[in-house]
Coordinates of C-alpha atoms in Angstrom, one line a residue:
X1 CA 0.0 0.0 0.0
X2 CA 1.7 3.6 -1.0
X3 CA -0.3 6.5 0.6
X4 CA -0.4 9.7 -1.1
X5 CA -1.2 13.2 -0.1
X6 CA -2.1 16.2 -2.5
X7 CA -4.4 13.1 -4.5
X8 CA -7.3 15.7 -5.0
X9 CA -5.2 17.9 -7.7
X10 CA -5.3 21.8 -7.4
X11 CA -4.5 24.6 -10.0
X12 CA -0.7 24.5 -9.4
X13 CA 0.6 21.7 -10.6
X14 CA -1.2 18.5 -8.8
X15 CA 1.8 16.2 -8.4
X16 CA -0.2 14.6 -6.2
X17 CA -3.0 13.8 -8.0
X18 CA -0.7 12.3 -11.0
X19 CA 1.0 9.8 -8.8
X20 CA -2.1 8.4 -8.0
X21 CA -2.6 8.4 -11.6
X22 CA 0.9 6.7 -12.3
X23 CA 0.6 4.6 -9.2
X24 CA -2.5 3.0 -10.4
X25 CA -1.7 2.4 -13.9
X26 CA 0.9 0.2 -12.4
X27 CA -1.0 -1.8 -10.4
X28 CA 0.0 -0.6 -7.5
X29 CA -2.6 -0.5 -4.4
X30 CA -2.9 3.2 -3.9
X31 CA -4.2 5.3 -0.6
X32 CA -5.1 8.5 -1.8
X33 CA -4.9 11.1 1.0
X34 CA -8.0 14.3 0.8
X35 CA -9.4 16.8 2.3
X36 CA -12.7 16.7 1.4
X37 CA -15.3 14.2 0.6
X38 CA -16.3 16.3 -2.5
X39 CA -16.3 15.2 -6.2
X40 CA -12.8 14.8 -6.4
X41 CA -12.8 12.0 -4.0
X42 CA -15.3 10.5 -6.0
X43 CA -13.6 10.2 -9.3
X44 CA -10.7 9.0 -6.9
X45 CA -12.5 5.8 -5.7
X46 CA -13.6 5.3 -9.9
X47 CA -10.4 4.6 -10.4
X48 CA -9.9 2.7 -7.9
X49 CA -7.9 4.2 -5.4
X50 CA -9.0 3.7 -1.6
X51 CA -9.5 7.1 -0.1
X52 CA -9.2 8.0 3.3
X53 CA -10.6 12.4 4.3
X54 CA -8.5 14.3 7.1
X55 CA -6.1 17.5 7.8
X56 CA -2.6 16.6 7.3
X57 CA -2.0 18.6 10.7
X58 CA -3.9 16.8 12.7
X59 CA -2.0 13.5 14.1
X60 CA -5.9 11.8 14.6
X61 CA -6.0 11.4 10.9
X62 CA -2.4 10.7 10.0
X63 CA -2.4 8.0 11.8
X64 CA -5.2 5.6 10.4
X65 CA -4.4 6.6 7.1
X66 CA -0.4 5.4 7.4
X67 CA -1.6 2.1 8.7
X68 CA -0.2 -0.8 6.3
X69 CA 1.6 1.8 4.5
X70 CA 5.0 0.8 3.1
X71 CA 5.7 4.1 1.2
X72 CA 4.5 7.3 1.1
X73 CA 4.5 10.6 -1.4
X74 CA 4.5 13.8 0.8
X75 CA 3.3 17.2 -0.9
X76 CA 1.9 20.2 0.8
X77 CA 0.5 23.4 -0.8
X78 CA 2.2 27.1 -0.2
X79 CA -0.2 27.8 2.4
X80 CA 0.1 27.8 6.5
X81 CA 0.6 24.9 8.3
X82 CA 3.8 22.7 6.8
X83 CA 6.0 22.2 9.7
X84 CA 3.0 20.5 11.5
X85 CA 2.0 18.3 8.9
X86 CA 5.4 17.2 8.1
X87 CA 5.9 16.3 12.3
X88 CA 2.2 14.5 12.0
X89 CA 3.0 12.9 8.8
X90 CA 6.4 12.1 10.3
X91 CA 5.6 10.4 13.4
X92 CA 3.1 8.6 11.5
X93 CA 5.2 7.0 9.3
X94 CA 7.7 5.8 11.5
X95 CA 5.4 4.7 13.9
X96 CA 4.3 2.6 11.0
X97 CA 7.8 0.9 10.0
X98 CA 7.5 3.3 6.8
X99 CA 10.6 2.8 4.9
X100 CA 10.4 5.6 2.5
X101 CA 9.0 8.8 2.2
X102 CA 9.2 10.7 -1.0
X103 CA 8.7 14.8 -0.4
X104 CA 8.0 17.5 -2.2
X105 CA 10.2 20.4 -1.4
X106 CA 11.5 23.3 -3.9
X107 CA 15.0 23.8 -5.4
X108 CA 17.0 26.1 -3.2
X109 CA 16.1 24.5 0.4
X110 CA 18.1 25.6 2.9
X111 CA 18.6 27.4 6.0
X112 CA 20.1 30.3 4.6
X113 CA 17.4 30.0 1.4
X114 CA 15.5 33.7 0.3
X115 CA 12.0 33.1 1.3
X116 CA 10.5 31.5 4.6
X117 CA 8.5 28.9 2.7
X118 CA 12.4 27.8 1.0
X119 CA 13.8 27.9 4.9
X120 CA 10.8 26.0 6.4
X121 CA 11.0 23.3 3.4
X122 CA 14.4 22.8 4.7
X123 CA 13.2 22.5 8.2
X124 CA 10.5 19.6 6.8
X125 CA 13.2 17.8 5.6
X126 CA 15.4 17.6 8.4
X127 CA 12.3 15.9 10.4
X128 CA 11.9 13.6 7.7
X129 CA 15.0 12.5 8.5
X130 CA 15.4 12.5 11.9
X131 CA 12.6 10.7 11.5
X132 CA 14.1 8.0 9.8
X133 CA 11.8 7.4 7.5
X134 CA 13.5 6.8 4.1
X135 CA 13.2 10.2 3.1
X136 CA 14.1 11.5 -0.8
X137 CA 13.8 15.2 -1.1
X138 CA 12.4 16.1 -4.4
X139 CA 13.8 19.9 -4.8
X140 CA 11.9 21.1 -7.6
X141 CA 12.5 24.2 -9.8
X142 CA 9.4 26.3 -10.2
X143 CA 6.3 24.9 -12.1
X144 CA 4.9 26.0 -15.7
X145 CA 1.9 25.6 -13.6
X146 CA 2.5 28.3 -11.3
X147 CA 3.6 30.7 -13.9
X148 CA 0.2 29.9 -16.2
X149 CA -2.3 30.9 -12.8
X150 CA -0.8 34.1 -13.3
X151 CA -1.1 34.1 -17.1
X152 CA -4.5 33.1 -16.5
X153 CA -5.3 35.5 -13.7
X154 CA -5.5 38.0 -16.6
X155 CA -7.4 36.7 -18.9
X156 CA -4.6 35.5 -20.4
X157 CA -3.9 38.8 -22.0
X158 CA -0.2 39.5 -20.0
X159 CA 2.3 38.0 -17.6
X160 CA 2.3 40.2 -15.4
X161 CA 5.4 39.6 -12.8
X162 CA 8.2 41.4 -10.6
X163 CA 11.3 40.5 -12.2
X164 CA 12.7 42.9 -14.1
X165 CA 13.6 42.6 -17.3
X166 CA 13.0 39.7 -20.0
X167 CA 16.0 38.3 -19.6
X168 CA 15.6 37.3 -16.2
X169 CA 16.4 33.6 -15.7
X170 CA 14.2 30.6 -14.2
X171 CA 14.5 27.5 -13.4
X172 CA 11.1 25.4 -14.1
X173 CA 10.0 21.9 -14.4
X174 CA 6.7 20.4 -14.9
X175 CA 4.5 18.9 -12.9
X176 CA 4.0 16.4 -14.9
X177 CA 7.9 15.6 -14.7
X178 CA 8.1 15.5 -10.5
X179 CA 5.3 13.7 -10.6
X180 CA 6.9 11.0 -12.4
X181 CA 10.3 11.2 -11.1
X182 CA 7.9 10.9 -7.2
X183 CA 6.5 7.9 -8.9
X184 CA 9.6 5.9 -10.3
X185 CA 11.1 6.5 -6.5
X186 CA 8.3 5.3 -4.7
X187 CA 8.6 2.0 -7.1
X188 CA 12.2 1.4 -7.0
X189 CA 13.3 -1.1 -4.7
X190 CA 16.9 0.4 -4.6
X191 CA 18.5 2.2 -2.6
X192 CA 18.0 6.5 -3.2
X193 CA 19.8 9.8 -3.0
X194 CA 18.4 11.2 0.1
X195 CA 17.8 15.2 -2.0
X196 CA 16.8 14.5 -5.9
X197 CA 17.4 17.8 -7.9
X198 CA 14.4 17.7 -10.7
X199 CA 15.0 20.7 -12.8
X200 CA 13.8 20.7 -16.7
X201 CA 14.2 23.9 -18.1
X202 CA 16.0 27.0 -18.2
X203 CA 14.4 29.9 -19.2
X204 CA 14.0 33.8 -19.6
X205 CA 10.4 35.1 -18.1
X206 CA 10.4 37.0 -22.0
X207 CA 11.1 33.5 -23.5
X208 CA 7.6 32.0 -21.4
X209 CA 5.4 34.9 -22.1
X210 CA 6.5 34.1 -25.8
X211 CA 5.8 30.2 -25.5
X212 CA 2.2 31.8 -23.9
X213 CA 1.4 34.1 -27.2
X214 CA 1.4 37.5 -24.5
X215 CA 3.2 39.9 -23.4
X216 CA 5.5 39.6 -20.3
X217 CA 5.0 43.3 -18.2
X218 CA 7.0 44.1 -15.4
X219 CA 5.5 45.5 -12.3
X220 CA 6.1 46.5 -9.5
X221 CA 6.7 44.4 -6.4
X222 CA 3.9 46.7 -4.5
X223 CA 1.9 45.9 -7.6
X224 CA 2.2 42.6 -8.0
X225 CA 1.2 42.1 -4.0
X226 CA -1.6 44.2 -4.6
X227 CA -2.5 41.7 -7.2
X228 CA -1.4 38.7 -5.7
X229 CA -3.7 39.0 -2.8
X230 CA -7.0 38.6 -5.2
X231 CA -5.2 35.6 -7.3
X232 CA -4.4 33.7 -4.4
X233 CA -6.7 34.5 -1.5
X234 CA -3.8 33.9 0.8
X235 CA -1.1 35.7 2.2
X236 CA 1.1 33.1 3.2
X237 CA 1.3 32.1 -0.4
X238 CA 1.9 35.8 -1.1
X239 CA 4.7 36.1 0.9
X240 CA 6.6 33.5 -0.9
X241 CA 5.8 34.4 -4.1
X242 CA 7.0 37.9 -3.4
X243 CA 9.7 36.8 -2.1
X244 CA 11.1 34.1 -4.9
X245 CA 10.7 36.4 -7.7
X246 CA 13.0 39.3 -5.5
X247 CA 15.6 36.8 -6.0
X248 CA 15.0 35.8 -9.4
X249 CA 14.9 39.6 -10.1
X250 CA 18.1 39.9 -8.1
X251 CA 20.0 37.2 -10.1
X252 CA 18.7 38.3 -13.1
X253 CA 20.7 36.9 -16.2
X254 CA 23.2 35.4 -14.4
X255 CA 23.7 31.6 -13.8
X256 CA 23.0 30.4 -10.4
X257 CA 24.7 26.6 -9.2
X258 CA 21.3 25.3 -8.9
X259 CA 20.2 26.6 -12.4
X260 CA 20.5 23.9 -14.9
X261 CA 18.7 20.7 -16.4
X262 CA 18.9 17.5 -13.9
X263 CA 18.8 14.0 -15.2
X264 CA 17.3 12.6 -12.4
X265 CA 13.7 13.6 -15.0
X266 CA 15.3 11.1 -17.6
X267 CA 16.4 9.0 -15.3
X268 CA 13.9 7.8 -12.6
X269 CA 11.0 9.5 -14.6
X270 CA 11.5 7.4 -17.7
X271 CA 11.6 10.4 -20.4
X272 CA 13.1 13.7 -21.0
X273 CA 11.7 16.9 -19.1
X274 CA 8.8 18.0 -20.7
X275 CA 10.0 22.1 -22.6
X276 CA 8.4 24.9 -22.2
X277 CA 6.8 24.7 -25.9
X278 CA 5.4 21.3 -25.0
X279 CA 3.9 23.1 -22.1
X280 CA 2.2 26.1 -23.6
X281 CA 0.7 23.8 -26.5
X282 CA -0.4 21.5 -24.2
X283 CA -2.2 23.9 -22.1
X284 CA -4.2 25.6 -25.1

């Protein structure tokens, strides 16, 4: 039995969601982790995946669900409330005999990272192993997904964004591509790399409004707050956001360590990254 969290799907990305998916096609017997018992669920248990409803925070849940579990696929959104599912999902798991945990976290994790959500990621993952659950870190770049909300959030008239000029560099990777690289580890009986780098795509914010067919504007960072606030109805997730394009913005053209292509994609996921270009035609 693999238990898997984020298995409802949202707007940014859904890893989640497409394990399940993967997990399944596989024949794998698949716990899919939700929050609500709404529609989502449903088309969940179609497909036959057993679903089990709680808070990821709240150890009461946790618990039941990890019963039987041998793996696990850990994702959280950028909202409130990380460290405290990671400790409930945590205790869980080891309590359970778990032997590994695969978790979502983002590229630059680290005690020293730019935003709080990059510093508290880091924080999960030192739980996860102390722990001692198995953990693999996936440190993903930023997601197509994310970047096509905010397309979207305009009628998908402008990319409207705080970093400067259009040869500002970032590193991005599909969902679609964690997702599968999250997959392939939960599957291999081997031994893993406790942090997996999954990286696809190197790209100028001029060079995605392009593969979007609009215009990339830059605004400010007052502005795009301002703005922020009504596309995500949540200022946690605001905070980061502001904070991750500041250093994109800082770094600008240059070429960070962490900024290139990983093979882990080709690898573990089975095929290369997905581009940008197969992206942006996908999505239309």
């Amino acid at each position: 039995m693999i238990l898997v969290t984020g298995a409802a799907g949202g707007q940014q990305g859904a890893t989640g969601r497409q394990v399940v998916d993967l997990l399944l096609e596989r024949g794998e017997q698949v716990r899919a982790f939700v929050r609500a018992d709404d529609h989502r669920a449903e088309e969940l248990r179609k497909i036959g995946a057993e679903v089990v409803v709680g808070d990821l925070r709240e150890i009461t849940t946790v618990r039941p669900a990890m019963r039987g579990v041998r793996r696990a696929y850990f994702t959280y959104p950028v909202t409130a409330g990380l460290l405290d599912a990671t400790a409930a999902f945590a205790a869980a798991a080891k309590e359970e005999g778990v032997d590994r945990v695969v978790e979502v976290s983002q590229l630059d994790a680290s005690p020293e990272a730019g935003t709080p959500r990059m510093r508290r990621h880091w924080l999960s993952e030192q739980v996860f192993d102390w722990a001692g659950v198995g953990a693999v870190h996936l440190r993903a770049g930023v997601f197509f997904e994310n970047l096509a909300v905010v397309a979207a959030a305009s009628g998908n008239r402008e990319l409207a964004l705080p970093l400067g000029g259009r040869d500002t560099l970032i590193p991005l990777v599909a969902a679609a591509d964690v997702a599968r690289v999250g997959a392939g580890l939960l599957l291999d009986p081997g031994p893993a790399d406790p942090v997996c780098l999954v990286n696809g795509q190197m790209a100028t914010i001029g060079e995605v409004a392009d593969a979007f067919g609009i215009p990339y504007v830059d605004v400010p960072p007052e502005a795009w707050e301002a703005r922020a606030i009504d596309i995500y109805q949540d200022p946690y997730a605001v905070e980061h956001l502001t904070h991750l394009w500041a250093i994109f913005r800082f770094i600008g053209s240059e070429h960070h360590p962490l900024y290139q292509v990983t093979e882990a994609i080709e690898r573990i996921g089975g095929r290369p990254p997905t581009t940008l270009g197969e992206f942006a035609q996908g999505a239309r």
